[in-house]
Coordinates of C-alpha atoms in Angstrom, one line a residue:
Chain A
M264 CA 0.2 -0.1 0.0
E265 CA 1.2 3.1 -0.8
T266 CA 1.4 6.2 1.8
K267 CA 0.3 9.5 -0.2
M268 CA 3.4 12.5 1.2
T269 CA 3.2 16.2 1.7
E270 CA 6.2 18.2 0.5
Q271 CA 7.5 18.7 3.7
E272 CA 7.4 15.0 4.4
S273 CA 9.1 14.3 1.0
L274 CA 11.8 16.6 2.1
K275 CA 12.1 15.3 5.7
I276 CA 12.2 12.0 4.1
I277 CA 15.4 12.7 1.5
T278 CA 17.3 14.7 4.3
E279 CA 16.7 11.6 7.1
M280 CA 17.8 8.7 4.2
I281 CA 20.6 10.7 3.2
E282 CA 21.9 11.2 6.8
N283 CA 21.4 7.3 7.3
S284 CA 23.3 6.5 4.2
R285 CA 26.1 9.0 5.2
S286 CA 26.7 7.6 8.7
G287 CA 28.0 4.7 7.2
I288 CA 31.1 6.8 5.9
R289 CA 33.1 5.8 9.1
D290 CA 36.5 4.7 9.5
N291 CA 38.4 2.7 12.7
G292 CA 42.1 3.8 11.6
F293 CA 43.1 0.2 10.8
Y294 CA 45.1 1.5 7.8
C295 CA 46.7 4.8 9.4
L296 CA 47.8 2.5 12.2
L297 CA 48.9 -0.3 10.3
W298 CA 50.9 1.9 7.9
G299 CA 52.3 3.9 10.2
W300 CA 53.7 1.7 12.5
L301 CA 55.2 -0.2 9.3
M302 CA 57.2 3.0 8.3
L303 CA 57.9 3.8 11.5
S304 CA 59.3 0.3 12.0
A305 CA 61.0 0.6 8.5
S306 CA 62.9 3.7 9.8
I307 CA 63.8 2.9 13.1
L308 CA 65.2 -0.5 11.6
N309 CA 66.8 1.4 8.6
L310 CA 68.8 3.8 10.8
I311 CA 70.0 0.8 12.9
L312 CA 71.1 -1.3 9.6
M313 CA 73.0 1.7 8.7
K314 CA 74.6 2.5 12.4
M315 CA 75.6 -1.8 11.9
N316 CA 77.1 -0.6 8.5
Y317 CA 75.0 -2.8 6.6
D318 CA 75.4 -2.0 2.9
K319 CA 71.6 -3.0 2.3
A320 CA 70.1 -0.4 5.3
W321 CA 67.1 0.2 3.0
L322 CA 65.7 -3.1 2.7
P323 CA 63.2 -2.8 5.6
W324 CA 61.6 -0.4 3.3
P325 CA 60.8 -2.6 0.5
V326 CA 60.3 -5.4 2.6
L327 CA 58.0 -4.1 5.0
M328 CA 55.9 -2.3 2.5
A329 CA 55.1 -5.2 0.7
A330 CA 54.0 -6.5 3.8
G331 CA 51.7 -3.7 4.3
M332 CA 50.5 -3.9 0.7
V333 CA 49.5 -7.7 1.5
V334 CA 47.8 -7.1 4.7
S335 CA 46.0 -4.0 3.3
V336 CA 44.9 -6.1 0.4
I337 CA 43.6 -8.8 2.3
V338 CA 41.8 -7.0 5.0
G339 CA 40.4 -4.7 2.3
Y340 CA 39.0 -7.9 0.2
R341 CA 37.5 -9.3 3.5
K342 CA 35.8 -5.9 4.5
G343 CA 34.5 -5.7 1.1
K344 CA 33.5 -9.1 1.1
E345 CA 31.3 -8.4 4.4
A346 CA 30.1 -5.0 3.9
R347 CA 26.4 -4.3 3.3
V348 CA 27.2 -0.9 1.9
M349 CA 30.0 0.4 0.0
T350 CA 30.1 3.9 0.0
W351 CA 31.9 6.4 -2.2
F352 CA 34.6 6.7 0.8
D353 CA 35.4 2.8 0.6
T354 CA 36.0 3.0 -3.1
S355 CA 38.0 6.5 -3.1
M356 CA 40.2 4.9 -0.3
I357 CA 40.9 1.9 -2.3
Y358 CA 42.0 3.6 -5.3
L359 CA 44.1 6.2 -3.3
L360 CA 45.8 3.0 -1.5
R361 CA 46.5 1.6 -4.9
A362 CA 47.8 4.8 -6.0
F363 CA 49.5 5.1 -3.0
F364 CA 51.4 1.8 -3.1
M365 CA 52.5 2.4 -6.9
V366 CA 54.2 5.8 -6.3
L367 CA 55.9 4.6 -3.4
V368 CA 57.3 1.5 -5.5
I369 CA 58.3 4.3 -8.0
V370 CA 60.2 6.4 -5.5
L371 CA 61.8 3.5 -3.7
Y372 CA 62.9 2.0 -6.9
M373 CA 63.9 5.6 -8.3
A374 CA 66.1 5.7 -5.0
G375 CA 67.6 2.1 -4.8
T376 CA 68.9 2.6 -8.2
G377 CA 70.6 5.8 -7.4
V378 CA 68.5 7.8 -9.9
I379 CA 67.5 9.7 -7.0
P380 CA 69.2 10.7 -3.6
W381 CA 67.8 9.0 -0.5
R382 CA 67.2 12.3 0.9
A383 CA 64.7 13.2 -1.9
A384 CA 63.2 9.8 -1.6
D385 CA 62.5 10.6 2.1
S386 CA 60.8 13.7 0.9
L387 CA 59.2 11.9 -1.4
I388 CA 57.5 9.4 0.6
I389 CA 56.7 11.8 3.6
S390 CA 54.7 14.2 0.9
L391 CA 53.0 11.0 -0.7
Y392 CA 51.7 10.1 2.8
G393 CA 50.6 13.5 3.6
L394 CA 48.8 13.9 0.3
A395 CA 46.8 10.6 1.5
T396 CA 46.6 11.7 4.8
F397 CA 45.2 14.9 4.0
F398 CA 43.0 13.5 1.1
S399 CA 41.0 11.3 3.4
G400 CA 40.6 14.0 6.1
G401 CA 38.9 15.9 4.0
L402 CA 36.7 12.9 2.5
L403 CA 35.7 12.3 6.0
R404 CA 36.0 15.9 7.1
F405 CA 38.1 14.8 10.2
R406 CA 40.4 17.6 11.1
P407 CA 43.1 15.9 12.8
L408 CA 44.1 13.8 9.5
I409 CA 44.0 17.4 7.3
Y410 CA 46.2 18.9 10.0
G411 CA 48.3 15.6 10.3
G412 CA 48.7 16.0 6.1
T413 CA 49.5 19.4 6.2
L414 CA 52.4 18.8 8.9
A415 CA 53.8 15.8 7.2
W416 CA 54.3 18.6 3.8
V417 CA 56.3 21.1 6.1
L418 CA 58.4 18.0 7.7
A419 CA 58.9 16.8 3.8
I420 CA 60.7 20.3 3.3
V421 CA 62.4 20.2 6.6
V422 CA 63.9 16.9 5.9
L423 CA 65.6 18.1 2.5
Y424 CA 68.0 20.7 5.2
V425 CA 68.3 19.0 8.2
P426 CA 71.9 16.7 8.2
D427 CA 71.8 13.3 7.9
L428 CA 71.4 12.1 11.7
Y429 CA 68.5 14.4 12.0
S430 CA 66.7 13.2 8.8
F431 CA 65.3 10.0 10.6
P432 CA 63.9 11.4 13.6
V433 CA 62.0 13.7 11.2
V434 CA 60.9 11.1 9.2
G435 CA 59.7 9.5 12.2
A436 CA 58.1 12.4 13.7
S437 CA 56.1 12.9 10.1
I438 CA 54.7 9.4 10.6
V439 CA 53.7 10.1 14.1
V440 CA 51.7 13.5 13.3
A441 CA 50.5 12.0 10.0
Y442 CA 49.4 8.6 10.9
L443 CA 49.7 7.6 14.5
V444 CA 47.9 10.3 16.3
P445 CA 45.2 10.8 13.4
G446 CA 44.9 6.7 13.5
Y447 CA 44.2 6.4 17.1
I448 CA 42.0 9.8 17.4
L449 CA 40.2 7.6 14.5
K450 CA 40.0 4.3 16.8
N451 CA 38.6 6.1 19.8
R452 CA 36.1 7.8 17.7
Y453 CA 35.2 4.5 16.0
N454 CA 34.9 2.8 19.4
R455 CA 33.1 5.5 21.0
D456 CA 30.3 5.9 18.1
S457 CA 30.0 2.2 18.4
H458 CA 28.7 2.0 21.5
V459 CA 26.0 4.6 21.1
Chain B
M188 CA 5.1 26.5 -15.1
F189 CA 5.2 24.4 -12.3
K190 CA 6.8 20.7 -13.0
Q191 CA 4.8 17.8 -11.8
L192 CA 6.6 15.3 -8.9
D193 CA 7.9 12.1 -10.2
P194 CA 5.0 9.7 -9.5
L195 CA 7.7 6.9 -9.5
L196 CA 9.7 8.7 -6.4
H197 CA 6.8 10.3 -4.8
S198 CA 6.1 7.4 -2.5
E199 CA 7.1 7.0 0.9
L200 CA 9.1 3.4 0.1
R201 CA 10.3 4.4 -3.4
L202 CA 11.5 7.6 -2.1
K203 CA 13.6 6.4 0.8
I204 CA 15.0 3.5 -1.5
V205 CA 16.7 6.0 -3.8
S206 CA 17.3 8.9 -1.1
L207 CA 19.6 6.1 0.3
L208 CA 21.4 5.0 -2.8
V209 CA 22.0 8.3 -3.7
G210 CA 24.6 8.6 -0.6
V211 CA 26.2 5.3 -1.5
E212 CA 27.7 3.2 -4.4
S213 CA 25.7 0.3 -3.6
A214 CA 23.8 -1.5 -0.9
E215 CA 22.5 -4.7 0.1
F216 CA 18.6 -5.6 -0.2
N217 CA 18.9 -6.1 4.1
W218 CA 20.7 -2.7 4.6
L219 CA 18.0 -1.1 2.6
L220 CA 15.3 -3.5 4.7
E221 CA 17.3 -1.8 8.5
Q222 CA 17.0 1.8 6.8
T223 CA 13.7 1.8 5.3
G224 CA 12.3 0.1 7.9
A225 CA 9.9 -2.0 5.1
I226 CA 8.6 -5.0 5.2
H227 CA 10.8 -7.7 2.9
G228 CA 7.9 -8.3 0.2
N229 CA 7.0 -4.5 -0.1
L230 CA 10.5 -3.3 -0.4
S231 CA 11.3 -5.8 -2.7
V232 CA 8.1 -5.2 -4.8
Q233 CA 9.2 -1.5 -5.1
I234 CA 13.0 -2.0 -5.7
N235 CA 11.6 -4.1 -8.7
M236 CA 9.5 -1.6 -10.0
Q237 CA 12.2 1.5 -10.2
R238 CA 14.5 -1.7 -11.7
E239 CA 12.0 -1.7 -14.3
V240 CA 11.7 2.0 -14.9
G241 CA 16.0 2.1 -15.0
Y242 CA 16.2 4.0 -11.7
I243 CA 17.9 1.2 -9.9
D244 CA 20.3 -1.3 -11.2
V245 CA 20.1 -4.8 -9.2
K246 CA 22.4 -7.5 -9.1
K247 CA 22.0 -10.9 -7.8
S248 CA 24.6 -13.0 -6.5
F249 CA 25.4 -15.4 -4.0
R250 CA 27.4 -15.0 -0.6
R251 CA 28.6 -18.3 1.4
N252 CA 25.6 -19.9 -0.9
Y253 CA 23.2 -17.5 0.3
P254 CA 21.2 -15.3 -2.5
L255 CA 22.8 -11.8 -2.4
T256 CA 20.7 -8.9 -3.6
T257 CA 22.8 -5.6 -4.3
C258 CA 21.2 -2.3 -5.2
R259 CA 22.9 0.6 -6.8
I260 CA 21.2 3.9 -8.5
T261 CA 21.4 4.5 -12.1
E262 CA 22.2 7.5 -14.2
K263 CA 19.0 8.1 -14.6
G264 CA 18.0 7.5 -11.5
S265 CA 19.9 10.0 -9.9
K266 CA 18.6 12.6 -12.7
A267 CA 14.9 11.4 -11.8
F268 CA 16.1 12.3 -8.5
E269 CA 17.8 15.5 -9.2
E270 CA 14.7 16.3 -10.7
Y271 CA 12.3 15.4 -8.2
V272 CA 14.3 17.6 -5.7
E273 CA 14.4 20.6 -8.1
A274 CA 10.6 20.3 -8.6
L275 CA 10.2 19.7 -4.7
K276 CA 11.9 22.9 -4.0
E277 CA 10.2 25.1 -6.8
Y278 CA 6.6 23.7 -5.3
L279 CA 7.5 24.8 -1.9
K280 CA 8.7 28.2 -2.9
L281 CA 5.3 28.5 -5.3
K282 CA 3.5 27.3 -2.1
Y283 CA 4.8 29.8 0.1
A284 CA 4.4 32.5 -2.1
T285 CA 0.9 31.8 -3.4
G286 CA -0.7 30.0 0.1
L287 CA -1.6 27.0 -1.4
K288 CA -2.3 24.1 0.8
T289 CA -3.1 21.4 -1.6
C290 CA -0.3 18.7 -2.3
A291 CA 0.8 18.6 -6.3
M292 CA -0.2 14.5 -6.4
C293 CA -3.0 15.1 -4.2

């Protein structure tokens, strides 16, 4: 049976339903935390291996980034299979992650083969995850991610000019501001909202 | 001249379905059932009606051996929804300007 509606009722339905579909756009910070911890680990391991004078000190980067990609693909596939609704945010994030990984591989290849210096690669990588953080912050309208992305870009410039010894702490700091802090805020917000 | 409201959208359940689908890329039948608060049979009939006119694209598949129905709004559906909202806005403007008390579809 059909229900007759007034125009005001129509508008109310439209507003309510759009609001309902928007409430599905939430993020638990999983990818932020995964990539944040992986990159921080790669950065610290790189520093330790350099101190040990190991000639392939850069090795933790491709290994851990590839591991991150495998985990992201598996988790993304499982989430996609279970998801009852697919939002534009989900699709955008899938493409962003793919693009992120491809550019990361290209930058690591350029640095690994000596086409560009590692210092430039550090700056490009920081800029790249600044972009991912800023973009997802804009989609989620989540300020900590927008600020984190912006701060990462500032640190991408800083890393070009600091002495070698300080480049690792700068990379580490950029990971903390762009990934770990927003990731934990997202996680807390998600847990809090899930219990309402 | 006032534009008529699309009768295929000007029904509570059909409008709920399209408004939900406009905000997402695709949604499962059960999610729509939950969000609209409709009963299974009624939702199925309305989705089918909107599929037949080309407003909604319906994909049938299986998940863990159970049938799965996924719906997404088509370009034609999005356009019809936009036109419906425009007509609604125009009608409300006209109503407040002239003090009309009747519904466009009644």
